[in-house]
PDB file of C-alpha atoms in Angstrom:
ATOM      1  CA  MET A 130      69.966 -44.112 140.091  1.00 55.00           C
ATOM      2  CA  THR A 131      70.304 -47.903 140.188  1.00 59.00           C
ATOM      3  CA  THR A 132      70.696 -49.463 143.630  1.00 66.00           C
ATOM      4  CA  ILE A 133      73.427 -52.088 143.432  1.00 77.00           C
ATOM      5  CA  SER A 134      72.882 -55.318 145.348  1.00 82.00           C
ATOM      6  CA  THR A 135      75.588 -56.116 147.883  1.00 88.00           C
ATOM      7  CA  ILE A 136      76.990 -58.982 149.933  1.00 88.00           C
ATOM      8  CA  LYS A 137      78.953 -59.145 153.158  1.00 87.00           C
ATOM      9  CA  LEU A 138      82.636 -60.021 153.124  1.00 82.00           C
ATOM     10  CA  GLY A 139      85.076 -60.345 155.973  1.00 75.00           C
ATOM     11  CA  ILE A 140      85.748 -61.790 159.371  1.00 69.00           C
ATOM     12  CA  PRO A 141      84.433 -60.800 162.807  1.00 67.00           C
ATOM     13  CA  GLY A 142      85.691 -57.290 163.489  1.00 73.00           C
ATOM     14  CA  ASP A 143      86.248 -56.475 159.820  1.00 77.00           C
ATOM     15  CA  ILE A 144      82.959 -56.935 157.971  1.00 82.00           C
ATOM     16  CA  ILE A 145      82.190 -54.839 154.903  1.00 88.00           C
ATOM     17  CA  ARG A 146      79.522 -54.719 152.216  1.00 89.00           C
ATOM     18  CA  LEU A 147      80.577 -55.030 148.588  1.00 90.00           C
ATOM     19  CA  SER A 148      78.736 -54.527 145.318  1.00 88.00           C
ATOM     20  CA  ARG A 149      77.896 -57.865 143.638  1.00 90.00           C
ATOM     21  CA  ILE A 150      78.842 -56.341 140.295  1.00 91.00           C
ATOM     22  CA  GLY A 151      82.439 -55.159 140.319  1.00 93.00           C
ATOM     23  CA  LEU A 152      84.868 -53.910 137.684  1.00 95.00           C
ATOM     24  CA  GLY A 153      87.675 -55.850 136.023  1.00 93.00           C
ATOM     25  CA  THR A 154      90.218 -53.298 134.802  1.00 93.00           C
ATOM     26  CA  VAL A 155      92.367 -55.418 132.481  1.00 88.00           C
ATOM     27  CA  PRO A 156      90.786 -53.926 129.283  1.00 88.00           C
ATOM     28  CA  MET A 157      92.316 -50.611 130.367  1.00 90.00           C
ATOM     29  CA  SER A 158      95.735 -52.119 129.650  1.00 81.00           C
ATOM     30  CA  VAL A 159      95.842 -53.050 125.969  1.00 65.00           C
ATOM     31  CA  VAL A 160      94.601 -56.641 126.200  1.00 64.00           C
ATOM     32  CA  TYR A 161      91.344 -55.886 124.319  1.00 66.00           C
ATOM     33  CA  GLY A 162      92.889 -53.482 121.811  1.00 70.00           C
ATOM     34  CA  ALA A 163      93.743 -49.786 121.875  1.00 76.00           C
ATOM     35  CA  VAL A 164      93.265 -47.933 125.169  1.00 82.00           C
ATOM     36  CA  ASP A 165      92.734 -44.349 126.248  1.00 91.00           C
ATOM     37  CA  ASP A 166      93.980 -43.643 129.774  1.00 94.00           C
ATOM     38  CA  ASP A 167      91.880 -40.503 130.157  1.00 95.00           C
ATOM     39  CA  GLU A 168      88.733 -42.394 129.154  1.00 94.00           C
ATOM     40  CA  SER A 169      89.647 -45.164 131.593  1.00 95.00           C
ATOM     41  CA  VAL A 170      90.026 -42.656 134.435  1.00 97.00           C
ATOM     42  CA  LYS A 171      86.571 -41.289 133.637  1.00 96.00           C
ATOM     43  CA  THR A 172      85.194 -44.849 133.735  1.00 96.00           C
ATOM     44  CA  LEU A 173      86.852 -45.507 137.093  1.00 97.00           C
ATOM     45  CA  ASN A 174      85.411 -42.342 138.615  1.00 97.00           C
ATOM     46  CA  HIS A 175      82.002 -43.158 137.155  1.00 95.00           C
ATOM     47  CA  ALA A 176      82.195 -46.633 138.685  1.00 95.00           C
ATOM     48  CA  ILE A 177      82.554 -45.107 142.143  1.00 96.00           C
ATOM     49  CA  ASP A 178      79.768 -42.629 141.466  1.00 95.00           C
ATOM     50  CA  ILE A 179      77.282 -45.421 140.703  1.00 92.00           C
ATOM     51  CA  GLY A 180      78.393 -47.675 143.545  1.00 92.00           C
ATOM     52  CA  CYS A 181      80.519 -50.162 141.570  1.00 93.00           C
ATOM     53  CA  THR A 182      83.392 -50.129 144.045  1.00 94.00           C
ATOM     54  CA  PHE A 183      84.937 -53.627 143.897  1.00 95.00           C
ATOM     55  CA  TRP A 184      87.876 -53.298 141.485  1.00 97.00           C
ATOM     56  CA  ASP A 185      90.106 -56.093 140.246  1.00 96.00           C
ATOM     57  CA  THR A 186      93.584 -55.578 138.774  1.00 96.00           C
ATOM     58  CA  ALA A 187      96.964 -57.388 138.773  1.00 94.00           C
ATOM     59  CA  ASP A 188     100.632 -56.501 138.793  1.00 93.00           C
ATOM     60  CA  THR A 189     101.159 -58.025 135.343  1.00 89.00           C
ATOM     61  CA  TYR A 190      98.362 -56.124 133.581  1.00 88.00           C
ATOM     62  CA  ASP A 191     100.467 -54.206 131.064  1.00 82.00           C
ATOM     63  CA  LEU A 192     103.432 -54.839 133.338  1.00 82.00           C
ATOM     64  CA  GLY A 193     102.300 -52.479 136.091  1.00 88.00           C
ATOM     65  CA  HIS A 194     100.602 -49.849 133.942  1.00 89.00           C
ATOM     66  CA  ASP A 195      97.136 -50.917 135.071  1.00 93.00           C
ATOM     67  CA  GLU A 196      98.005 -50.434 138.738  1.00 96.00           C
ATOM     68  CA  ARG A 197      99.625 -47.067 138.014  1.00 96.00           C
ATOM     69  CA  LEU A 198      96.528 -46.003 136.110  1.00 96.00           C
ATOM     70  CA  LEU A 199      94.315 -46.788 139.101  1.00 98.00           C
ATOM     71  CA  PHE A 200      96.569 -44.563 141.225  1.00 97.00           C
ATOM     72  CA  ARG A 201      95.236 -41.546 139.316  1.00 97.00           C
ATOM     73  CA  VAL A 202      91.846 -42.184 140.924  1.00 98.00           C
ATOM     74  CA  LEU A 203      92.868 -43.820 144.190  1.00 98.00           C
ATOM     75  CA  LYS A 204      95.018 -40.868 145.266  1.00 96.00           C
ATOM     76  CA  LYS A 205      91.803 -38.896 145.824  1.00 97.00           C
ATOM     77  CA  ARG A 206      89.171 -41.624 146.374  1.00 98.00           C
ATOM     78  CA  ARG A 207      90.990 -44.515 148.084  1.00 98.00           C
ATOM     79  CA  LYS A 208      88.448 -44.975 150.875  1.00 96.00           C
ATOM     80  CA  GLU A 209      85.613 -45.383 148.355  1.00 97.00           C
ATOM     81  CA  VAL A 210      87.124 -48.449 146.653  1.00 97.00           C
ATOM     82  CA  PHE A 211      87.623 -52.079 147.683  1.00 96.00           C
ATOM     83  CA  LEU A 212      90.720 -53.026 145.711  1.00 97.00           C
ATOM     84  CA  CYS A 213      91.811 -56.500 144.664  1.00 96.00           C
ATOM     85  CA  THR A 214      95.171 -57.014 143.017  1.00 97.00           C
ATOM     86  CA  LYS A 215      96.955 -60.237 142.140  1.00 96.00           C
ATOM     87  CA  PHE A 216     100.503 -61.585 141.964  1.00 97.00           C
ATOM     88  CA  GLY A 217     102.268 -64.758 140.879  1.00 95.00           C
ATOM     89  CA  LEU A 218     102.734 -64.379 137.139  1.00 93.00           C
ATOM     90  CA  THR A 219     106.222 -63.203 136.192  1.00 91.00           C
ATOM     91  CA  ALA A 220     107.122 -61.371 133.002  1.00 84.00           C
ATOM     92  CA  ARG A 221     110.234 -60.532 131.049  1.00 80.00           C
ATOM     93  CA  GLU A 222     111.228 -56.914 130.601  1.00 74.00           C
ATOM     94  CA  ARG A 223     109.592 -55.032 127.741  1.00 67.00           C
ATOM     95  CA  LYS A 224     112.145 -53.036 125.790  1.00 65.00           C
ATOM     96  CA  SER A 225     111.524 -49.790 123.946  1.00 58.00           C
ATOM     97  CA  GLY A 226     109.795 -50.469 120.639  1.00 58.00           C
ATOM     98  CA  ASP A 227     108.500 -53.907 121.618  1.00 62.00           C
ATOM     99  CA  GLY A 228     104.911 -54.528 120.548  1.00 61.00           C
ATOM    100  CA  GLY A 229     102.186 -56.858 121.755  1.00 62.00           C
ATOM    101  CA  ASN A 230     100.349 -56.873 125.070  1.00 62.00           C
ATOM    102  CA  PHE A 231     101.357 -58.073 128.514  1.00 63.00           C
ATOM    103  CA  ILE A 232     100.312 -61.684 127.862  1.00 69.00           C
ATOM    104  CA  ASP A 233     103.136 -61.945 125.305  1.00 75.00           C
ATOM    105  CA  TYR A 234     105.668 -61.156 128.054  1.00 78.00           C
ATOM    106  CA  ILE A 235     104.527 -63.562 130.779  1.00 84.00           C
ATOM    107  CA  ASN A 236     107.244 -66.156 131.303  1.00 87.00           C
ATOM    108  CA  GLY A 237     106.547 -67.980 134.538  1.00 93.00           C
ATOM    109  CA  ILE A 238     104.825 -68.395 137.906  1.00 96.00           C
ATOM    110  CA  ASN A 239     106.377 -67.572 141.269  1.00 97.00           C
ATOM    111  CA  GLY A 240     104.787 -68.223 144.652  1.00 97.00           C
ATOM    112  CA  LYS A 241     107.935 -68.259 146.777  1.00 97.00           C
ATOM    113  CA  PRO A 242     107.617 -66.309 150.060  1.00 96.00           C
ATOM    114  CA  ASP A 243     110.301 -63.735 149.186  1.00 97.00           C
ATOM    115  CA  TYR A 244     108.605 -63.037 145.870  1.00 97.00           C
ATOM    116  CA  VAL A 245     105.192 -62.672 147.526  1.00 97.00           C
ATOM    117  CA  ARG A 246     106.537 -59.876 149.714  1.00 98.00           C
ATOM    118  CA  GLN A 247     108.393 -58.116 146.907  1.00 97.00           C
ATOM    119  CA  ALA A 248     105.360 -58.283 144.601  1.00 97.00           C
ATOM    120  CA  ALA A 249     103.140 -56.799 147.307  1.00 98.00           C
ATOM    121  CA  GLU A 250     105.570 -53.959 147.978  1.00 98.00           C
ATOM    122  CA  ASP A 251     105.753 -53.208 144.245  1.00 97.00           C
ATOM    123  CA  SER A 252     101.957 -53.163 143.921  1.00 98.00           C
ATOM    124  CA  LEU A 253     101.596 -50.847 146.912  1.00 98.00           C
ATOM    125  CA  GLU A 254     104.066 -48.473 145.267  1.00 97.00           C
ATOM    126  CA  HIS A 255     102.376 -48.619 141.849  1.00 97.00           C
ATOM    127  CA  LEU A 256      98.944 -48.017 143.380  1.00 98.00           C
ATOM    128  CA  GLY A 257     100.163 -45.318 145.752  1.00 97.00           C
ATOM    129  CA  ILE A 258      98.377 -46.904 148.723  1.00 98.00           C
ATOM    130  CA  ASP A 259      99.441 -48.298 152.089  1.00 97.00           C
ATOM    131  CA  TYR A 260      97.285 -51.439 152.124  1.00 98.00           C
ATOM    132  CA  ILE A 261      95.605 -53.822 149.666  1.00 98.00           C
ATOM    133  CA  ASP A 262      92.030 -54.873 150.443  1.00 96.00           C
ATOM    134  CA  LEU A 263      92.195 -58.286 148.761  1.00 95.00           C
ATOM    135  CA  TYR A 264      95.499 -59.851 147.694  1.00 96.00           C
ATOM    136  CA  CYS A 265      95.174 -62.900 145.438  1.00 95.00           C
ATOM    137  CA  ILE A 266      97.415 -65.571 144.027  1.00 95.00           C
ATOM    138  CA  HIS A 267      96.995 -65.157 140.256  1.00 93.00           C
ATOM    139  CA  ARG A 268      98.223 -68.679 139.565  1.00 94.00           C
ATOM    140  CA  VAL A 269      99.484 -71.375 141.933  1.00 95.00           C
ATOM    141  CA  ASP A 270     103.219 -72.040 141.660  1.00 96.00           C
ATOM    142  CA  PRO A 271     103.610 -75.798 141.054  1.00 96.00           C
ATOM    143  CA  THR A 272     107.146 -75.700 142.509  1.00 96.00           C
ATOM    144  CA  THR A 273     106.161 -74.105 145.839  1.00 96.00           C
ATOM    145  CA  PRO A 274     103.757 -75.663 148.378  1.00 92.00           C
ATOM    146  CA  ILE A 275     100.651 -73.496 148.419  1.00 92.00           C
ATOM    147  CA  GLU A 276     100.829 -73.442 152.223  1.00 91.00           C
ATOM    148  CA  GLU A 277     104.147 -71.548 152.010  1.00 92.00           C
ATOM    149  CA  THR A 278     102.723 -68.995 149.589  1.00 94.00           C
ATOM    150  CA  VAL A 279      99.647 -68.358 151.715  1.00 92.00           C
ATOM    151  CA  ALA A 280     101.747 -68.186 154.891  1.00 92.00           C
ATOM    152  CA  ALA A 281     103.718 -65.336 153.310  1.00 93.00           C
ATOM    153  CA  MET A 282     100.449 -63.610 152.410  1.00 93.00           C
ATOM    154  CA  ALA A 283      99.262 -64.059 156.000  1.00 92.00           C
ATOM    155  CA  GLU A 284     102.367 -62.218 157.219  1.00 93.00           C
ATOM    156  CA  LEU A 285     101.329 -59.252 155.083  1.00 95.00           C
ATOM    157  CA  VAL A 286      97.921 -59.339 156.772  1.00 93.00           C
ATOM    158  CA  LYS A 287      99.572 -59.266 160.205  1.00 92.00           C
ATOM    159  CA  GLU A 288     101.615 -56.241 159.120  1.00 95.00           C
ATOM    160  CA  GLY A 289      98.523 -54.362 157.944  1.00 96.00           C
ATOM    161  CA  LYS A 290      99.608 -54.283 154.302  1.00 97.00           C
ATOM    162  CA  VAL A 291      96.790 -56.640 153.238  1.00 96.00           C
ATOM    163  CA  ARG A 292      93.251 -57.041 154.633  1.00 94.00           C
ATOM    164  CA  PHE A 293      92.116 -60.304 153.028  1.00 91.00           C
ATOM    165  CA  VAL A 294      93.783 -63.008 150.920  1.00 92.00           C
ATOM    166  CA  GLY A 295      92.369 -64.941 147.987  1.00 92.00           C
ATOM    167  CA  LEU A 296      93.148 -67.758 145.563  1.00 92.00           C
ATOM    168  CA  SER A 297      92.647 -67.955 141.798  1.00 90.00           C
ATOM    169  CA  LYS A 298      92.418 -71.060 139.598  1.00 87.00           C
ATOM    170  CA  VAL A 299      92.687 -73.560 142.429  1.00 90.00           C
ATOM    171  CA  THR A 300      91.325 -77.028 143.117  1.00 91.00           C
ATOM    172  CA  PRO A 301      88.983 -78.043 145.955  1.00 92.00           C
ATOM    173  CA  ASP A 302      91.942 -79.817 147.574  1.00 91.00           C
ATOM    174  CA  GLN A 303      94.073 -76.658 147.447  1.00 91.00           C
ATOM    175  CA  ILE A 304      91.238 -74.621 148.949  1.00 90.00           C
ATOM    176  CA  ARG A 305      90.923 -77.072 151.809  1.00 88.00           C
ATOM    177  CA  ARG A 306      94.679 -77.138 152.331  1.00 87.00           C
ATOM    178  CA  VAL A 307      94.785 -73.405 153.020  1.00 82.00           C
ATOM    179  CA  HIS A 308      91.306 -73.072 154.582  1.00 76.00           C
ATOM    180  CA  LYS A 309      88.633 -65.571 142.361  1.00 56.00           C
ATOM    181  CA  ILE A 310      87.789 -67.940 139.737  1.00 51.00           C
ATOM    182  CA  GLU A 311      86.578 -67.790 136.076  1.00 46.00           C
ATOM    183  CA  TYR A 312      82.928 -68.807 135.815  1.00 49.00           C
ATOM    184  CA  SER A 313      80.094 -68.034 133.461  1.00 52.00           C
ATOM    185  CA  ALA A 314      77.758 -69.828 131.107  1.00 52.00           C
ATOM    186  CA  TRP A 315      80.829 -69.742 128.837  1.00 46.00           C
ATOM    187  CA  SER A 316      83.150 -71.445 131.349  1.00 56.00           C
ATOM    188  CA  THR A 317      81.477 -73.739 133.888  1.00 57.00           C
ATOM    189  CA  HIS A 318      84.509 -75.754 135.004  1.00 59.00           C
ATOM    190  CA  VAL A 319      84.297 -74.192 138.483  1.00 68.00           C
ATOM    191  CA  LYS A 320      81.023 -76.036 139.066  1.00 67.00           C
ATOM    192  CA  ALA A 321      82.128 -79.204 137.277  1.00 64.00           C
ATOM    193  CA  ASP A 322      85.438 -79.356 139.183  1.00 74.00           C
ATOM    194  CA  GLY A 323      83.735 -79.010 142.553  1.00 84.00           C
ATOM    195  CA  VAL A 324      85.332 -75.648 143.409  1.00 84.00           C
ATOM    196  CA  LEU A 325      82.004 -73.847 143.731  1.00 87.00           C
ATOM    197  CA  ASP A 326      80.581 -76.571 145.982  1.00 90.00           C
ATOM    198  CA  THR A 327      83.682 -76.432 148.169  1.00 90.00           C
ATOM    199  CA  CYS A 328      83.444 -72.651 148.541  1.00 88.00           C
ATOM    200  CA  ARG A 329      79.746 -72.942 149.346  1.00 89.00           C
ATOM    201  CA  GLU A 330      80.469 -75.585 151.990  1.00 90.00           C
ATOM    202  CA  LEU A 331      83.202 -73.497 153.615  1.00 86.00           C
ATOM    203  CA  GLY A 332      81.402 -70.162 153.286  1.00 88.00           C
ATOM    204  CA  ILE A 333      84.073 -68.679 151.014  1.00 89.00           C
ATOM    205  CA  THR A 334      83.235 -65.698 148.827  1.00 90.00           C
ATOM    206  CA  VAL A 335      83.748 -66.385 145.111  1.00 90.00           C
ATOM    207  CA  VAL A 336      84.949 -63.570 142.846  1.00 90.00           C
ATOM    208  CA  VAL A 337      84.139 -64.349 139.213  1.00 87.00           C
ATOM    209  CA  TYR A 338      86.136 -62.873 136.363  1.00 82.00           C
ATOM    210  CA  SER A 339      84.944 -62.795 132.751  1.00 81.00           C
ATOM    211  CA  PRO A 340      81.278 -63.389 133.683  1.00 80.00           C
ATOM    212  CA  LEU A 341      80.336 -62.419 130.126  1.00 78.00           C
ATOM    213  CA  GLY A 342      82.762 -64.864 128.511  1.00 77.00           C
ATOM    214  CA  HIS A 343      85.237 -62.164 127.440  1.00 76.00           C
ATOM    215  CA  GLY A 344      82.338 -60.196 125.948  1.00 75.00           C
ATOM    216  CA  VAL A 345      80.841 -62.992 123.877  1.00 76.00           C
ATOM    217  CA  LEU A 346      77.792 -63.529 126.099  1.00 76.00           C
ATOM    218  CA  ALA A 347      76.785 -59.895 125.573  1.00 74.00           C
ATOM    219  CA  GLY A 348      76.003 -60.886 121.983  1.00 72.00           C
ATOM    220  CA  ASN A 349      78.266 -58.294 120.368  1.00 75.00           C
ATOM    221  CA  ILE A 350      80.914 -60.620 118.933  1.00 79.00           C
ATOM    222  CA  ARG A 351      79.843 -62.852 116.085  1.00 78.00           C
ATOM    223  CA  ASN A 352      83.076 -62.925 114.121  1.00 79.00           C
ATOM    224  CA  ILE A 353      86.762 -62.716 114.975  1.00 79.00           C
ATOM    225  CA  ASP A 354      86.967 -59.697 112.679  1.00 79.00           C
ATOM    226  CA  ASP A 355      84.730 -57.843 115.159  1.00 79.00           C
ATOM    227  CA  LEU A 356      87.837 -57.586 117.366  1.00 80.00           C
ATOM    228  CA  ASP A 357      90.677 -55.065 117.042  1.00 80.00           C
ATOM    229  CA  LYS A 358      93.748 -56.412 115.276  1.00 76.00           C
ATOM    230  CA  ASP A 359      95.776 -56.279 118.504  1.00 73.00           C
ATOM    231  CA  ASP A 360      93.012 -57.703 120.709  1.00 77.00           C
ATOM    232  CA  TRP A 361      94.331 -60.590 122.840  1.00 71.00           C
ATOM    233  CA  ARG A 362      91.191 -62.633 122.199  1.00 79.00           C
ATOM    234  CA  ARG A 363      92.256 -63.207 118.582  1.00 77.00           C
ATOM    235  CA  THR A 364      94.936 -65.597 119.848  1.00 74.00           C
ATOM    236  CA  SER A 365      92.880 -67.142 122.658  1.00 77.00           C
ATOM    237  CA  SER A 366      91.944 -70.788 122.174  1.00 76.00           C
ATOM    238  CA  PRO A 367      88.117 -70.397 122.504  1.00 77.00           C
ATOM    239  CA  PHE A 368      88.214 -67.733 119.762  1.00 78.00           C
ATOM    240  CA  ARG A 369      90.129 -69.758 117.193  1.00 80.00           C
ATOM    241  CA  PRO A 370      87.906 -70.411 114.148  1.00 75.00           C
ATOM    242  CA  VAL A 371      87.513 -74.148 114.727  1.00 72.00           C
ATOM    243  CA  ASN A 372      86.402 -73.530 118.329  1.00 78.00           C
ATOM    244  CA  PHE A 373      84.577 -70.233 117.959  1.00 79.00           C
ATOM    245  CA  GLU A 374      82.129 -71.577 115.387  1.00 77.00           C
ATOM    246  CA  ASN A 375      81.073 -74.252 117.878  1.00 74.00           C
ATOM    247  CA  ASN A 376      80.986 -71.836 120.826  1.00 73.00           C
ATOM    248  CA  LEU A 377      78.560 -69.519 119.056  1.00 78.00           C
ATOM    249  CA  LYS A 378      75.921 -72.235 119.474  1.00 76.00           C
ATOM    250  CA  LEU A 379      75.530 -71.194 123.113  1.00 74.00           C
ATOM    251  CA  ILE A 380      75.066 -67.580 122.020  1.00 75.00           C
ATOM    252  CA  ASP A 381      72.430 -68.671 119.520  1.00 78.00           C
ATOM    253  CA  SER A 382      70.631 -70.493 122.341  1.00 76.00           C
ATOM    254  CA  PHE A 383      70.757 -67.321 124.412  1.00 74.00           C
ATOM    255  CA  GLU A 384      69.235 -65.416 121.502  1.00 77.00           C
ATOM    256  CA  SER A 385      66.192 -67.682 121.533  1.00 78.00           C
ATOM    257  CA  MET A 386      65.630 -66.861 125.201  1.00 80.00           C
ATOM    258  CA  VAL A 387      66.243 -63.161 124.550  1.00 77.00           C
ATOM    259  CA  LYS A 388      63.253 -63.146 122.218  1.00 80.00           C
ATOM    260  CA  LYS A 389      61.115 -65.427 124.374  1.00 80.00           C
ATOM    261  CA  TYR A 390      61.520 -63.467 127.624  1.00 76.00           C
ATOM    262  CA  ASN A 391      62.323 -60.017 126.213  1.00 81.00           C
ATOM    263  CA  ARG A 392      65.714 -59.916 127.914  1.00 76.00           C
ATOM    264  CA  LYS A 393      69.170 -58.792 126.790  1.00 78.00           C
ATOM    265  CA  PRO A 394      71.877 -61.481 126.462  1.00 79.00           C
ATOM    266  CA  GLU A 395      73.988 -59.907 129.213  1.00 80.00           C
ATOM    267  CA  GLN A 396      70.944 -59.803 131.488  1.00 78.00           C
ATOM    268  CA  LEU A 397      70.518 -63.539 131.142  1.00 80.00           C
ATOM    269  CA  ALA A 398      74.231 -64.234 131.594  1.00 82.00           C
ATOM    270  CA  LEU A 399      74.792 -62.136 134.715  1.00 85.00           C
ATOM    271  CA  ALA A 400      71.469 -62.918 136.379  1.00 83.00           C
ATOM    272  CA  TRP A 401      71.964 -66.658 135.822  1.00 84.00           C
ATOM    273  CA  LEU A 402      75.489 -66.461 137.222  1.00 86.00           C
ATOM    274  CA  LEU A 403      74.589 -64.566 140.409  1.00 88.00           C
ATOM    275  CA  ALA A 404      71.722 -66.988 141.052  1.00 87.00           C
ATOM    276  CA  GLN A 405      74.206 -69.865 141.395  1.00 87.00           C
ATOM    277  CA  TYR A 406      75.577 -68.702 144.759  1.00 88.00           C
ATOM    278  CA  ASP A 407      74.543 -65.893 147.092  1.00 89.00           C
ATOM    279  CA  ASN A 408      78.125 -65.257 148.218  1.00 89.00           C
ATOM    280  CA  MET A 409      79.434 -64.348 144.767  1.00 91.00           C
ATOM    281  CA  ILE A 410      80.783 -61.175 143.154  1.00 91.00           C
ATOM    282  CA  ALA A 411      81.054 -60.812 139.370  1.00 90.00           C
ATOM    283  CA  ILE A 412      83.649 -58.495 137.828  1.00 87.00           C
ATOM    284  CA  PRO A 413      82.786 -57.802 134.173  1.00 84.00           C
ATOM    285  CA  ARG A 414      85.720 -56.284 132.311  1.00 79.00           C
ATOM    286  CA  THR A 415      85.381 -52.967 130.515  1.00 81.00           C
ATOM    287  CA  LYS A 416      87.171 -49.703 129.851  1.00 83.00           C
ATOM    288  CA  ARG A 417      84.074 -47.687 128.876  1.00 81.00           C
ATOM    289  CA  SER A 418      81.506 -46.062 131.158  1.00 85.00           C
ATOM    290  CA  LYS A 419      78.510 -47.005 129.014  1.00 80.00           C
ATOM    291  CA  TYR A 420      79.243 -50.730 129.267  1.00 79.00           C
ATOM    292  CA  LEU A 421      79.945 -50.424 132.977  1.00 83.00           C
ATOM    293  CA  GLU A 422      76.549 -48.814 133.537  1.00 81.00           C
ATOM    294  CA  GLU A 423      74.822 -51.549 131.520  1.00 78.00           C
ATOM    295  CA  ASP A 424      76.569 -54.269 133.536  1.00 77.00           C
ATOM    296  CA  VAL A 425      75.566 -52.692 136.838  1.00 80.00           C
ATOM    297  CA  VAL A 426      71.929 -52.339 135.763  1.00 74.00           C
ATOM    298  CA  VAL A 427      71.575 -55.876 134.418  1.00 67.00           C
ATOM    299  CA  GLY A 428      73.272 -57.273 137.505  1.00 68.00           C
ATOM    300  CA  GLN A 429      70.234 -56.308 139.574  1.00 72.00           C
ATOM    301  CA  ILE A 430      67.750 -58.318 137.506  1.00 77.00           C
ATOM    302  CA  LYS A 431      66.214 -61.465 138.987  1.00 80.00           C
ATOM    303  CA  LEU A 432      65.206 -64.329 136.723  1.00 82.00           C
ATOM    304  CA  SER A 433      62.158 -66.510 137.273  1.00 86.00           C
ATOM    305  CA  ASP A 434      62.554 -70.183 138.186  1.00 88.00           C
ATOM    306  CA  ASP A 435      61.466 -71.128 134.655  1.00 87.00           C
ATOM    307  CA  GLU A 436      64.126 -68.888 133.118  1.00 84.00           C
ATOM    308  CA  LEU A 437      66.835 -70.259 135.391  1.00 86.00           C
ATOM    309  CA  GLN A 438      65.889 -73.870 134.649  1.00 87.00           C
ATOM    310  CA  GLU A 439      65.834 -73.252 130.917  1.00 85.00           C
ATOM    311  CA  LEU A 440      69.214 -71.524 131.042  1.00 82.00           C
ATOM    312  CA  ARG A 441      70.666 -74.355 133.111  1.00 81.00           C
ATOM    313  CA  LYS A 442      69.631 -76.840 130.416  1.00 82.00           C
ATOM    314  CA  LEU A 443      71.180 -74.697 127.664  1.00 79.00           C
ATOM    315  CA  VAL A 444      74.452 -74.336 129.558  1.00 74.00           C
ATOM    316  CA  ASP A 445      74.623 -78.061 130.357  1.00 75.00           C
ATOM    317  CA  ILE A 446      74.026 -78.975 126.716  1.00 72.00           C
ATOM    318  CA  ALA A 447      76.571 -76.493 125.371  1.00 65.00           C
ATOM    319  CA  SER A 448      80.157 -77.694 125.139  1.00 66.00           C
ATOM    320  CA  ILE A 449      82.482 -74.696 125.006  1.00 67.00           C
ATOM    321  CA  GLN A 450      85.678 -75.581 123.142  1.00 66.00           C
ATOM    322  CA  GLY A 451      89.157 -74.186 123.777  1.00 60.00           C
ATOM    323  CA  ALA A 452      91.465 -73.989 126.769  1.00 59.00           C
ATOM    324  CA  ARG A 453      91.502 -71.035 129.166  1.00 58.00           C
ATOM    325  CA  TYR A 454      94.593 -68.842 129.298  1.00 52.00           C
TER     326      TYR A 454
END
């Protein structure tokens, strides 16, 4: 059995060890095509069995379905999981017969204190738990001072409903003002914008979503037609034909290193990522046990200095096109 590398997270009196490879559960809620709840439950249980116990979800993932799905496992294995859920994105009601996935229903951002509390209470109910390990702002509300949002989150910590709080898609200035984040070879804005340096300076743990570039860095997607017809990525900016053709150049560069060093693409992507900062957790997204197991295994691989330097050059040269969602 693979031994998963871990890092420490917490504050004096509440220090825990977490797996550096976690699990992003959003593919279990339609966004990457058809889903099978029973298969997802098997994947969740398997994740615990192999030590992949940092899970990331959000209240908007299929409008609460994702959280309710996790309840099927948490009701028996709550103490074995470190759970992160997010709030802040609001969505219109989905009526019977409506199609599409949850992204089609998102209609705003809300970080007002009253909403923070209500969202937390709703998530606790969906998940069937009495506390959330890590509660994150999904997006910062531009109409509400971030200090007010975080103050409301801090009240939840005082009440024992939340253990730790986190921020997503923030600037270095916002981090400092209140003293999770997409990052990969596919999306390096966190480094370019100074967020990673700020977190390193302040000793803040960074949780990285989409470390495999929404699956592209695993080398399995070479054409948009490789995706299900209702897969959200078909409408995502980096996957539009004019952008995707350019973005495949990075994948081609990875392929040259795959042959040179006898590595798999996902090995290079995850190992390079985790080498950027010791206090980092990556949460690859999947709904299938076999991919989860592969991610956990490759997350333990260490690259040589030569490999890391060569990858750094490839990533710096590449210019990924298309806005993030």
